[in-house]
PDB file of C-alpha atoms in Angstrom:
ATOM      1  CA  MET A  13      47.555-124.513 -23.447  1.00  0.00           C
ATOM      2  CA  ILE A  14      48.140-120.962 -22.140  1.00  0.00           C
ATOM      3  CA  SER A  15      52.049-120.232 -22.025  1.00  0.00           C
ATOM      4  CA  GLU A  16      53.421-117.891 -19.069  1.00  0.00           C
ATOM      5  CA  LYS A  17      54.082-115.579 -21.315  1.00  0.00           C
ATOM      6  CA  VAL A  18      50.389-115.197 -22.977  1.00  0.00           C
ATOM      7  CA  LYS A  19      48.983-115.274 -18.982  1.00  0.00           C
ATOM      8  CA  GLU A  20      51.392-112.559 -18.069  1.00  0.00           C
ATOM      9  CA  LEU A  21      50.166-110.205 -20.719  1.00  0.00           C
ATOM     10  CA  PHE A  22      46.422-111.398 -19.782  1.00  0.00           C
ATOM     11  CA  ASP A  23      46.894-110.661 -16.504  1.00  0.00           C
ATOM     12  CA  LYS A  24      48.474-107.137 -17.094  1.00  0.00           C
ATOM     13  CA  LEU A  25      46.226-105.856 -19.620  1.00  0.00           C
ATOM     14  CA  PRO A  26      43.060-104.007 -17.928  1.00  0.00           C
ATOM     15  CA  PHE A  27      41.280-104.647 -21.324  1.00  0.00           C
ATOM     16  CA  MET A  28      40.909-106.910 -24.562  1.00  0.00           C
ATOM     17  CA  ALA A  29      38.555-107.873 -27.344  1.00  0.00           C
ATOM     18  CA  LEU A  30      36.008-110.404 -27.403  1.00  0.00           C
ATOM     19  CA  SER A  31      34.622-111.681 -30.796  1.00  0.00           C
ATOM     20  CA  THR A  32      31.675-113.507 -31.451  1.00  0.00           C
ATOM     21  CA  VAL A  33      29.792-114.319 -34.512  1.00  0.00           C
ATOM     22  CA  ASP A  34      26.059-114.481 -34.928  1.00  0.00           C
ATOM     23  CA  SER A  35      23.925-117.335 -36.984  1.00  0.00           C
ATOM     24  CA  ASN A  36      24.148-115.526 -40.172  1.00  0.00           C
ATOM     25  CA  GLY A  37      28.273-115.100 -40.036  1.00  0.00           C
ATOM     26  CA  MET A  38      27.737-111.584 -38.810  1.00  0.00           C
ATOM     27  CA  PRO A  39      30.978-110.974 -36.235  1.00  0.00           C
ATOM     28  CA  ASN A  40      30.459-109.075 -33.259  1.00  0.00           C
ATOM     29  CA  THR A  41      33.344-107.784 -30.515  1.00  0.00           C
ATOM     30  CA  VAL A  42      33.131-106.225 -27.351  1.00  0.00           C
ATOM     31  CA  VAL A  43      35.698-104.643 -25.058  1.00  0.00           C
ATOM     32  CA  ILE A  44      36.227-107.002 -21.706  1.00  0.00           C
ATOM     33  CA  GLY A  45      37.501-105.934 -18.418  1.00  0.00           C
ATOM     34  CA  SER A  46      36.592-108.474 -15.915  1.00  0.00           C
ATOM     35  CA  LYS A  47      38.470-111.382 -17.188  1.00  0.00           C
ATOM     36  CA  LYS A  48      40.307-114.765 -15.314  1.00  0.00           C
ATOM     37  CA  ILE A  49      42.121-117.411 -16.338  1.00  0.00           C
ATOM     38  CA  VAL A  50      40.762-120.178 -14.623  1.00  0.00           C
ATOM     39  CA  ASP A  51      43.118-122.513 -15.235  1.00  0.00           C
ATOM     40  CA  SER A  52      45.391-123.554 -18.359  1.00  0.00           C
ATOM     41  CA  ASN A  53      42.520-124.340 -20.467  1.00  0.00           C
ATOM     42  CA  THR A  54      39.958-122.067 -19.295  1.00  0.00           C
ATOM     43  CA  VAL A  55      38.914-118.137 -19.275  1.00  0.00           C
ATOM     44  CA  TRP A  56      36.132-116.518 -17.480  1.00  0.00           C
ATOM     45  CA  THR A  57      34.344-113.152 -18.619  1.00  0.00           C
ATOM     46  CA  ILE A  58      31.868-111.444 -16.553  1.00  0.00           C
ATOM     47  CA  ASP A  59      28.254-110.364 -18.578  1.00  0.00           C
ATOM     48  CA  THR A  60      27.419-106.995 -17.225  1.00  0.00           C
ATOM     49  CA  PHE A  61      26.315-105.224 -20.609  1.00  0.00           C
ATOM     50  CA  HIS A  62      26.313-108.045 -23.386  1.00  0.00           C
ATOM     51  CA  ASN A  63      23.470-108.355 -25.525  1.00  0.00           C
ATOM     52  CA  LYS A  64      24.549-109.577 -28.938  1.00  0.00           C
ATOM     53  CA  THR A  65      27.671-111.160 -27.325  1.00  0.00           C
ATOM     54  CA  LYS A  66      25.383-113.485 -25.036  1.00  0.00           C
ATOM     55  CA  GLU A  67      22.824-114.375 -28.272  1.00  0.00           C
ATOM     56  CA  ASN A  68      25.721-115.429 -30.132  1.00  0.00           C
ATOM     57  CA  ILE A  69      27.098-117.967 -27.371  1.00  0.00           C
ATOM     58  CA  LEU A  70      23.917-119.080 -26.876  1.00  0.00           C
ATOM     59  CA  ASN A  71      23.626-120.099 -30.559  1.00  0.00           C
ATOM     60  CA  ASN A  72      26.801-121.037 -31.186  1.00  0.00           C
ATOM     61  CA  GLY A  73      29.958-120.551 -28.817  1.00  0.00           C
ATOM     62  CA  ASN A  74      32.652-119.418 -31.050  1.00  0.00           C
ATOM     63  CA  VAL A  75      34.837-116.959 -29.615  1.00  0.00           C
ATOM     64  CA  SER A  76      38.159-115.414 -29.979  1.00  0.00           C
ATOM     65  CA  ILE A  77      39.979-112.790 -27.817  1.00  0.00           C
ATOM     66  CA  ALA A  78      42.503-110.707 -28.842  1.00  0.00           C
ATOM     67  CA  LEU A  79      45.124-109.020 -26.309  1.00  0.00           C
ATOM     68  CA  TRP A  80      48.045-106.740 -27.333  1.00  0.00           C
ATOM     69  CA  LYS A  81      50.726-104.192 -26.035  1.00  0.00           C
ATOM     70  CA  GLY A  82      53.053-102.768 -28.073  1.00  0.00           C
ATOM     71  CA  LYS A  83      54.346-105.306 -30.335  1.00  0.00           C
ATOM     72  CA  GLU A  84      53.269-108.284 -28.451  1.00  0.00           C
ATOM     73  CA  GLY A  85      49.837-110.149 -29.302  1.00  0.00           C
ATOM     74  CA  TYR A  86      47.911-113.342 -28.883  1.00  0.00           C
ATOM     75  CA  GLN A  87      44.431-114.225 -30.351  1.00  0.00           C
ATOM     76  CA  ILE A  88      42.800-117.041 -27.512  1.00  0.00           C
ATOM     77  CA  LYS A  89      40.333-119.140 -29.719  1.00  0.00           C
ATOM     78  CA  GLY A  90      37.734-121.170 -27.913  1.00  0.00           C
ATOM     79  CA  LYS A  91      34.247-122.510 -27.194  1.00  0.00           C
ATOM     80  CA  ALA A  92      32.144-120.646 -24.949  1.00  0.00           C
ATOM     81  CA  LYS A  93      29.299-121.576 -22.602  1.00  0.00           C
ATOM     82  CA  TYR A  94      26.911-118.713 -21.015  1.00  0.00           C
ATOM     83  CA  TYR A  95      25.953-119.301 -16.927  1.00  0.00           C
ATOM     84  CA  SER A  96      23.674-117.119 -15.562  1.00  0.00           C
ATOM     85  CA  GLU A  97      22.990-119.645 -12.365  1.00  0.00           C
ATOM     86  CA  GLY A  98      24.608-122.895 -10.949  1.00  0.00           C
ATOM     87  CA  ASP A  99      28.241-123.802  -9.959  1.00  0.00           C
ATOM     88  CA  VAL A 100      30.041-121.908 -12.871  1.00  0.00           C
ATOM     89  CA  PHE A 101      27.898-118.644 -12.054  1.00  0.00           C
ATOM     90  CA  GLU A 102      28.278-118.563  -8.496  1.00  0.00           C
ATOM     91  CA  LYS A 103      31.885-119.090  -8.689  1.00  0.00           C
ATOM     92  CA  GLY A 104      32.578-116.266 -11.226  1.00  0.00           C
ATOM     93  CA  LYS A 105      30.411-114.010  -9.594  1.00  0.00           C
ATOM     94  CA  ASN A 106      31.822-114.566  -5.967  1.00  0.00           C
ATOM     95  CA  TRP A 107      35.252-113.929  -7.782  1.00  0.00           C
ATOM     96  CA  ILE A 108      34.614-110.523  -9.603  1.00  0.00           C
ATOM     97  CA  LEU A 109      32.641-108.741  -6.675  1.00  0.00           C
ATOM     98  CA  LYS A 110      35.967-109.518  -4.228  1.00  0.00           C
ATOM     99  CA  TYR A 111      37.392-106.949  -6.778  1.00  0.00           C
ATOM    100  CA  LYS A 112      34.466-104.877  -7.382  1.00  0.00           C
ATOM    101  CA  PRO A 113      32.031-105.081  -4.990  1.00  0.00           C
ATOM    102  CA  THR A 114      29.371-102.831  -7.021  1.00  0.00           C
ATOM    103  CA  LYS A 115      29.580-105.094 -10.410  1.00  0.00           C
ATOM    104  CA  ILE A 116      26.609-106.116 -11.756  1.00  0.00           C
ATOM    105  CA  VAL A 117      27.067-109.762 -12.682  1.00  0.00           C
ATOM    106  CA  LYS A 118      24.315-110.955 -15.289  1.00  0.00           C
ATOM    107  CA  GLY A 119      26.185-113.989 -16.321  1.00  0.00           C
ATOM    108  CA  VAL A 120      29.690-115.561 -16.566  1.00  0.00           C
ATOM    109  CA  ILE A 121      30.991-116.492 -19.725  1.00  0.00           C
ATOM    110  CA  GLU A 122      33.448-119.996 -19.716  1.00  0.00           C
ATOM    111  CA  ILE A 123      35.599-120.037 -22.399  1.00  0.00           C
ATOM    112  CA  LYS A 124      37.473-123.708 -23.099  1.00  0.00           C
ATOM    113  CA  ILE A 125      40.747-122.482 -24.930  1.00  0.00           C
ATOM    114  CA  THR A 126      40.929-124.623 -28.133  1.00  0.00           C
ATOM    115  CA  GLU A 127      44.006-122.772 -29.858  1.00  0.00           C
ATOM    116  CA  VAL A 128      46.572-119.457 -29.095  1.00  0.00           C
ATOM    117  CA  PHE A 129      48.133-117.598 -32.099  1.00  0.00           C
ATOM    118  CA  SER A 130      50.745-114.914 -32.337  1.00  0.00           C
ATOM    119  CA  LEU A 131      49.457-111.385 -33.327  1.00  0.00           C
ATOM    120  CA  SER A 132      52.688-110.033 -33.071  1.00  0.00           C
ATOM    121  CA  PRO A 133      53.806-108.172 -36.217  1.00  0.00           C
ATOM    122  CA  ASN A 134      57.036-110.020 -37.363  1.00  0.00           C
ATOM    123  CA  TYR A 135      57.670-112.164 -40.722  1.00  0.00           C
ATOM    124  CA  ASN A 136      58.213-115.275 -37.780  1.00  0.00           C
ATOM    125  CA  GLU A 137      55.662-115.010 -35.945  1.00  0.00           C
ATOM    126  CA  ALA A 138      52.547-113.407 -36.945  1.00  0.00           C
ATOM    127  CA  GLY A 139      49.320-115.717 -37.263  1.00  0.00           C
ATOM    128  CA  LYS A 140      51.737-118.218 -35.857  1.00  0.00           C
ATOM    129  CA  LYS A 141      49.736-121.386 -33.845  1.00  0.00           C
ATOM    130  CA  ILE A 142      51.590-121.495 -30.492  1.00  0.00           C
ATOM    131  CA  ALA A 143      49.314-123.611 -28.837  1.00  0.00           C
TER     132      ALA A 143
END
């Protein structure tokens, strides 16, 4: 589902925005830096500081990632699960600790991608579903 073009920008950017929503429909957005495309349908991000984000994911799991540089941007929507133990947690923790050995890992958020949209600011692409 994630194209090479989206993957290239995702891998290049040090930070992006992760949005969740609580049970009352109140949005919450945080900055994520520890993130990985696991496969074309799955993204991981590491929880070190999440409070509202974790609670929102445990309640409904609907998430959106916004990433952009200059006039190129994408929105990745998906369904997230939060892991603080088990196989996904251990694999995610082992992955990030190779790169950031002092990182505190409270949990791993696994996002199964459902849609990808363009955020590029032009009339032909803005808001267009690309996957």
